[in-house]
Amino acid sequence: MRKITTFIALAVLSFSSIGCDRFLDIQPEGKIIPTSVEDYRKVLTSAYAKYPIHKSLTALRTDEVSLDENVSDFIAYREIAMWKDSNTDQATTEFPWVGFYSVIFYLNQIINEGSKTMKDSPEKQQILAEAYALRAYSYFDMVNLYGKPYNSATASTDRGVPITLEIDLEQVLKPSSVQEVYNRIHADMEQAEELMIEEQQPSGIHYRFSKIALKALQARAALYQSDWNAALNFSNQVLAVKGQLSNLNTATTAPNHYASVESIMALDNALNTNVQNVSFATPELLSKYNTATDKRFALYFEKNGSQYKVIKGGSSDFKVSFRTAEMYFIKSEALVKLNRLNEAKETLLTVLKNRYSTDGYLAVQNSINPMNTSDFTNFIMDERFREFALEGQRWSDLRRANQKKITHTINGIDYILQQNDVRYTIEFPRSAKKNNPFL
């Protein structure tokens, strides 16, 4: 019987790689246990720093990008684009597993031990709040990689991911249901909400959770669970405090830039350099834009020979987890589902006025006005495709919407992800299954 010893041990060892090797959950010779708020802030900073770069990999499974077969890194990503999750080549990049549990290990340390050893103070509250919020975010991202899309009718039996809340080397790693994982996510978000002090984090350190970032996570979780009243409520709470949009008729940077007025939380490297270098925007994605009137196009893409490269990523300047526009989109979709179509249109048009030229906006407005609920719902999803291209949202949007058929051509061979294909749920990584037969 395999235990979680392997990944916990790896988590412990990884402290040394991120500058916090003084701090461990046990006290071997030459090490100390963190006790103060300063100590635990360093441990929490380590957790943020190690947050997995997984959203770039999901882009390779979508209709957003195609692979450049002439670059050396092609071999590391081709099987991801082929949706080949089992019996993969040794050179194939794995989706993260240990990385997530390493982060969770740090957070469990803070929550379980820091709550006892840190002296009571506002700083202690904030650190604990962020730890709960980041743990919720970790499980949310994991269950939306490795678990089926949330379905209230089947979530209690659908396989999710293992939950570990303790630092216990003898704990058996077994998957919980999707419902149990979401229950944990909500419990952690509620704990974070009770403790959180910072309304917003200052620019430059807003990779950290705040009250507004937590509300944004709650809005996204409600969206994925089709809890439309909650999605409307949380998105409204965010927009009441941070509703400003970047006007792309005058802005010179993409709205997902960390310094954009829209940035709520900038933790995720949603399009890292490696994936950016090995991919081109697909003709399908490019065809969704009106290149004459949609101001996003020039900020998102750059001509490269006969194709286009994505330029809204590839550096830490474009780290993005939550931004204002997403809250408008969530609000609009929730309003549609709640049969408030006119309000939904008005909400989305608020964003689009800042995305199209004056003439382009008028044309979009005229096309939206006569739309019925079904047509406007489809329009929202098309606009999400355009707005959040290569920000790590497309794979989840495909999973929770129509799970459409996608074809990738690699080395002259067509690989097909069929509609409602089981591969819309990613298998546990080979290394994780090798170390634990319960997976």
XYZ file of C-alpha atoms in Angstrom:
439
model
C 0.000 0.000 0.000
C 1.510 3.286 -1.115
C 1.120 6.345 1.075
C 1.385 10.054 0.339
C 4.916 9.927 1.728
C 6.414 10.399 -1.718
C 4.817 13.690 -2.567
C 5.086 15.053 0.966
C 8.779 14.225 1.010
C 9.210 15.962 -2.320
C 7.362 18.957 -0.959
C 9.698 19.122 2.016
C 12.760 18.850 -0.187
C 11.507 21.584 -2.463
C 11.740 24.217 0.248
C 15.436 24.573 -0.491
C 14.784 25.453 -4.125
C 12.698 28.522 -3.316
C 14.656 30.201 -0.587
C 12.857 28.980 2.505
C 14.992 25.969 3.367
C 15.117 27.112 6.993
C 11.524 26.077 7.432
C 10.284 22.499 7.648
C 7.374 20.778 9.335
C 9.811 18.885 11.547
C 12.986 20.100 13.153
C 16.082 18.262 11.928
C 19.511 19.472 12.907
C 20.216 22.898 11.451
C 16.574 23.699 10.691
C 13.977 25.696 12.594
C 10.214 25.545 12.742
C 8.557 28.786 11.590
C 6.844 30.565 14.462
C 6.445 34.282 13.751
C 4.288 36.106 11.236
C 7.498 37.003 9.396
C 8.419 33.315 9.176
C 5.013 32.262 7.950
C 4.791 35.084 5.419
C 7.973 33.622 3.881
C 6.427 30.158 3.804
C 3.287 31.575 2.189
C 5.378 33.474 -0.355
C 7.012 30.148 -1.203
C 3.581 28.606 -1.790
C 2.632 31.411 -4.153
C 5.977 31.143 -5.956
C 5.538 27.426 -6.565
C 1.985 27.640 -7.879
C 1.917 25.337 -10.937
C 2.054 26.650 -14.489
C -0.686 24.384 -15.799
C -2.953 26.703 -17.741
C -0.424 26.990 -20.557
C -0.651 23.232 -20.992
C -4.451 23.216 -21.168
C -4.273 25.695 -24.061
C -2.593 22.975 -26.131
C -5.739 20.826 -25.769
C -8.086 23.582 -26.980
C -8.952 25.219 -30.294
C -6.810 28.252 -29.429
C -3.382 27.155 -30.680
C -1.646 24.807 -33.093
C 1.884 23.494 -32.659
C 4.952 24.706 -34.506
C 6.559 21.419 -35.539
C 9.880 23.099 -36.402
C 10.962 24.046 -32.891
C 12.949 21.818 -30.556
C 10.325 21.847 -27.794
C 7.709 20.352 -30.117
C 8.356 16.829 -28.813
C 7.604 17.919 -25.231
C 4.106 19.115 -26.100
C 2.897 17.132 -29.120
C 1.198 14.373 -27.107
C -0.683 16.952 -25.044
C -2.063 18.377 -28.295
C -2.927 14.804 -29.350
C -4.905 14.351 -26.090
C -2.716 11.366 -25.325
C -2.758 11.030 -21.539
C -1.703 7.395 -21.140
C 1.443 5.575 -22.232
C 3.066 8.892 -23.007
C 6.572 9.424 -24.288
C 9.198 10.110 -21.632
C 9.817 13.480 -23.279
C 6.197 14.583 -22.890
C 5.596 17.310 -20.313
C 3.302 16.110 -17.536
C 0.456 18.063 -16.071
C 1.375 19.058 -12.503
C 0.568 16.844 -9.540
C 3.360 17.003 -6.985
C 3.508 20.748 -7.627
C -0.063 21.225 -6.431
C 0.440 19.060 -3.359
C 3.695 20.828 -2.543
C 1.781 24.108 -2.425
C -0.967 22.483 -0.352
C 1.692 21.096 2.001
C 2.923 24.624 2.754
C -0.636 25.843 3.244
C -1.478 23.004 5.619
C 1.642 23.910 7.583
C 0.474 27.504 7.899
C -3.127 26.636 8.732
C -2.405 23.832 11.205
C 0.768 25.059 12.879
C 0.862 28.772 12.169
C -2.547 29.253 13.729
C -1.042 27.941 16.985
C 2.390 29.562 16.981
C 1.855 33.009 15.472
C 0.879 35.690 17.960
C -2.573 37.152 17.425
C -2.430 40.152 15.128
C -3.983 41.479 11.920
C -0.956 40.091 10.070
C -1.681 36.610 11.411
C -5.301 36.860 10.281
C -4.284 37.954 6.803
C -1.716 35.160 6.416
C -4.216 32.523 7.511
C -6.889 34.006 5.235
C -4.578 33.860 2.234
C -3.560 30.293 3.083
C -7.195 29.152 3.150
C -7.939 31.049 -0.075
C -4.922 29.651 -1.908
C -5.768 26.125 -0.750
C -9.289 26.588 -2.092
C -7.864 27.833 -5.381
C -5.467 24.872 -5.576
C -8.236 22.313 -5.135
C -10.471 24.261 -7.522
C -7.838 24.153 -10.255
C -7.039 20.496 -9.575
C -10.633 19.277 -9.655
C -11.160 21.166 -12.909
C -8.139 19.429 -14.423
C -8.578 15.887 -13.152
C -12.264 15.678 -12.236
C -15.353 15.714 -14.415
C -17.082 19.080 -14.935
C -19.383 19.813 -12.010
C -22.828 18.260 -12.411
C -25.048 18.430 -9.352
C -26.745 15.156 -10.340
C -23.503 13.142 -10.474
C -20.924 15.135 -8.501
C -21.284 12.956 -5.391
C -20.149 9.906 -7.357
C -17.857 11.480 -9.973
C -14.205 10.976 -9.077
C -12.394 14.106 -8.029
C -8.932 14.457 -6.519
C -7.451 13.492 -3.134
C -7.936 15.943 -0.290
C -5.234 16.287 2.329
C -5.604 18.754 5.189
C -3.000 17.397 7.554
C 0.772 16.962 7.571
C 0.613 13.216 7.984
C 3.162 10.981 6.296
C 0.962 7.919 6.886
C -2.120 9.360 5.213
C -3.467 7.228 2.366
C -3.957 9.173 -0.851
C -7.389 8.326 -2.243
C -9.532 10.476 -4.529
C -12.540 12.232 -3.068
C -15.657 12.862 -5.138
C -16.080 16.045 -7.133
C -18.755 17.127 -4.651
C -16.466 16.527 -1.676
C -13.734 18.589 -3.305
C -16.141 21.460 -3.948
C -17.371 21.202 -0.365
C -13.769 21.619 0.757
C -13.276 24.560 -1.597
C -16.322 26.319 -0.162
C -15.295 25.579 3.424
C -11.860 27.080 2.791
C -13.323 30.114 1.039
C -15.646 30.702 3.987
C -12.734 30.494 6.428
C -10.758 32.900 4.267
C -13.678 35.304 4.124
C -13.957 35.392 7.912
C -10.268 36.203 8.336
C -9.376 38.361 5.327
C -8.379 41.936 6.098
C -6.922 43.385 2.892
C -9.619 44.712 0.563
C -7.190 44.852 -2.372
C -3.488 44.085 -2.637
C -1.175 46.807 -3.947
C 0.052 46.471 -7.514
C 3.239 44.441 -7.593
C 2.200 42.109 -4.782
C -1.316 41.410 -5.979
C -0.326 37.842 -6.676
C -1.652 37.522 -3.116
C -5.286 36.955 -2.244
C -7.435 39.816 -0.994
C -11.132 40.259 -0.246
C -11.811 41.203 -3.864
C -9.728 38.337 -5.276
C -11.550 35.904 -2.998
C -14.914 37.215 -4.203
C -13.698 36.720 -7.780
C -12.823 33.089 -6.995
C -16.242 32.625 -5.403
C -17.870 34.045 -8.537
C -15.908 31.694 -10.808
C -16.673 28.672 -8.619
C -20.379 29.549 -8.699
C -20.217 29.869 -12.487
C -18.645 26.429 -12.858
C -21.275 24.962 -10.551
C -24.137 26.711 -12.404
C -25.157 28.430 -9.173
C -26.472 31.481 -10.975
C -27.715 33.472 -8.003
C -24.376 33.095 -6.244
C -22.473 33.928 -9.442
C -24.509 37.122 -9.820
C -24.102 38.019 -6.161
C -20.325 37.564 -6.028
C -19.638 39.232 -9.377
C -21.731 42.218 -8.282
C -19.745 42.452 -5.040
C -16.484 42.558 -6.975
C -17.745 45.113 -9.485
C -19.041 47.365 -6.713
C -15.446 47.835 -5.593
C -13.467 47.248 -8.780
C -15.488 47.791 -11.925
C -13.092 49.796 -14.088
C -12.323 48.470 -17.570
C -9.385 49.147 -19.857
C -10.495 51.156 -22.886
C -8.653 49.510 -25.759
C -9.345 52.473 -28.009
C -6.688 54.293 -25.992
C -4.819 51.610 -23.973
C -1.458 50.442 -25.275
C -1.256 47.128 -23.386
C -3.512 44.099 -23.230
C -6.086 44.052 -20.395
C -4.478 40.940 -18.889
C -1.271 42.876 -18.111
C -0.547 42.862 -14.379
C -0.568 46.673 -14.318
C -3.904 46.988 -16.132
C -6.731 48.730 -14.307
C -8.584 45.428 -14.681
C -6.093 43.276 -12.789
C -7.562 41.814 -9.600
C -5.043 39.042 -8.938
C -1.910 38.243 -10.932
C -0.624 34.841 -9.800
C -0.978 32.511 -12.800
C 1.499 32.374 -15.640
C -1.308 31.578 -18.051
C 0.860 31.466 -21.189
C 4.483 30.711 -20.396
C 7.369 31.305 -22.760
C 7.807 27.653 -23.749
C 4.225 27.190 -24.884
C 4.181 30.618 -26.518
C 7.276 29.720 -28.536
C 5.953 26.340 -29.682
C 2.514 27.510 -30.824
C 0.581 29.672 -33.259
C -2.938 31.039 -32.915
C -5.367 28.784 -34.781
C -7.257 30.029 -37.841
C -10.456 29.280 -35.902
C -9.499 31.648 -33.100
C -8.296 34.370 -35.470
C -11.480 34.133 -37.517
C -13.552 35.089 -34.475
C -12.195 38.661 -34.550
C -13.224 41.533 -36.756
C -9.696 42.738 -37.422
C -10.912 46.153 -38.573
C -12.938 47.042 -35.481
C -11.906 44.715 -32.628
C -9.135 46.472 -30.725
C -8.081 43.265 -28.983
C -6.636 41.732 -32.126
C -3.510 43.899 -32.406
C -2.843 43.613 -28.661
C -3.236 39.840 -28.632
C -1.569 38.689 -31.867
C 1.409 39.482 -34.078
C 1.995 38.382 -37.662
C 4.731 35.774 -38.027
C 5.234 34.709 -41.616
C 1.912 33.309 -42.784
C 0.685 32.747 -39.221
C 0.165 34.672 -35.995
C 1.931 34.406 -32.671
C 0.138 35.152 -29.404
C 1.784 38.144 -27.698
C -0.452 38.540 -24.645
C 1.777 36.252 -22.582
C 5.299 34.925 -22.345
C 6.489 37.024 -19.423
C 5.612 37.738 -15.809
C 4.072 41.028 -16.953
C 1.097 39.018 -18.171
C 0.403 36.966 -15.083
C -3.353 36.881 -14.614
C -5.719 34.990 -12.351
C -8.745 37.267 -12.126
C -9.585 40.546 -13.822
C -12.558 42.888 -13.960
C -13.828 41.887 -17.408
C -14.376 38.315 -16.220
C -16.751 39.547 -13.537
C -18.872 41.319 -16.174
C -18.932 38.136 -18.240
C -19.948 36.027 -15.243
C -22.644 38.534 -14.332
C -23.987 38.587 -17.890
C -24.116 34.790 -18.137
C -25.816 34.520 -14.745
C -28.421 37.095 -15.754
C -29.203 35.134 -18.919
C -29.723 31.962 -16.907
C -31.975 33.895 -14.529
C -34.145 35.052 -17.461
C -32.995 38.671 -17.250
C -31.918 38.940 -20.879
C -31.979 42.737 -21.308
C -29.831 43.245 -18.199
C -27.450 40.560 -19.446
C -27.034 42.390 -22.748
C -26.441 45.729 -21.030
C -23.808 44.131 -18.783
C -21.834 42.605 -21.636
C -22.092 45.754 -23.747
C -20.343 47.595 -20.920
C -17.257 45.523 -21.710
C -17.631 45.581 -25.481
C -17.774 49.362 -25.588
C -14.171 49.215 -24.383
C -13.126 46.548 -26.880
C -14.402 47.777 -30.243
C -13.998 50.972 -32.228
C -16.972 53.332 -32.177
C -18.328 51.954 -35.444
C -17.563 48.393 -34.408
C -19.383 48.812 -31.122
C -22.487 50.172 -32.837
C -22.480 47.188 -35.182
C -22.122 44.747 -32.281
C -24.852 46.540 -30.340
C -27.212 46.325 -33.319
C -26.504 42.616 -33.730
C -27.118 41.882 -30.039
C -30.383 43.778 -29.636
C -32.636 41.261 -31.463
C -30.945 38.153 -30.051
C -33.046 35.667 -28.088
C -31.724 33.835 -25.035
C -30.165 30.986 -26.987
C -28.444 33.241 -29.511
C -27.122 35.573 -26.834
C -25.828 32.660 -24.752
C -23.828 31.507 -27.767
C -22.620 35.064 -28.297
C -21.334 35.241 -24.717
C -19.276 32.091 -25.260
C -17.860 33.482 -28.516
C -16.951 36.701 -26.749
C -15.298 34.728 -23.938
C -13.251 32.963 -26.643
C -12.123 36.358 -27.960
C -11.697 38.137 -24.650
C -9.847 35.478 -22.640
C -7.828 33.871 -25.436
C -4.769 32.109 -23.968
C -5.552 33.172 -20.396
C -6.239 29.618 -19.253
C -10.033 29.808 -19.388
C -10.839 28.153 -22.710
C -10.394 24.516 -21.629
C -12.804 24.977 -18.726
C -15.253 26.864 -20.935
C -15.233 23.997 -23.427
C -15.696 21.465 -20.624
C -18.650 23.223 -19.050
C -20.323 24.192 -22.332
C -20.722 21.883 -25.323
C -17.475 19.832 -25.188
C -17.263 20.256 -28.932
C -15.303 18.206 -31.432
C -11.754 19.497 -32.016
C -9.239 18.366 -34.629
C -5.473 18.912 -34.370
C -3.189 18.063 -37.278
C 0.252 16.936 -36.158
C 2.915 15.565 -38.473
C 0.286 15.346 -41.185
C -2.068 13.188 -39.121
C -5.467 14.352 -37.845
C -6.094 13.717 -34.161
C -9.675 14.164 -33.030
C -11.214 14.981 -29.677
C -14.794 13.903 -30.210
C -17.754 15.796 -28.800
C -18.211 14.807 -25.138
C -14.988 12.805 -25.331
C -13.863 11.245 -22.034
C -10.545 13.016 -22.624
C -12.214 16.295 -21.737
C -11.189 15.102 -18.271
C -7.408 14.758 -17.988
C -6.044 11.531 -16.539
C -3.954 11.570 -13.404
C -0.295 11.911 -14.463
C 1.648 8.713 -15.027
C 4.157 9.516 -12.272
C 1.334 10.027 -9.769
C -0.288 6.704 -10.652
C 3.047 4.942 -10.523
C 3.555 6.068 -6.945
C 0.001 5.343 -5.805
C -2.133 2.429 -7.027
C -5.262 4.040 -5.542
C -5.139 6.573 -8.369
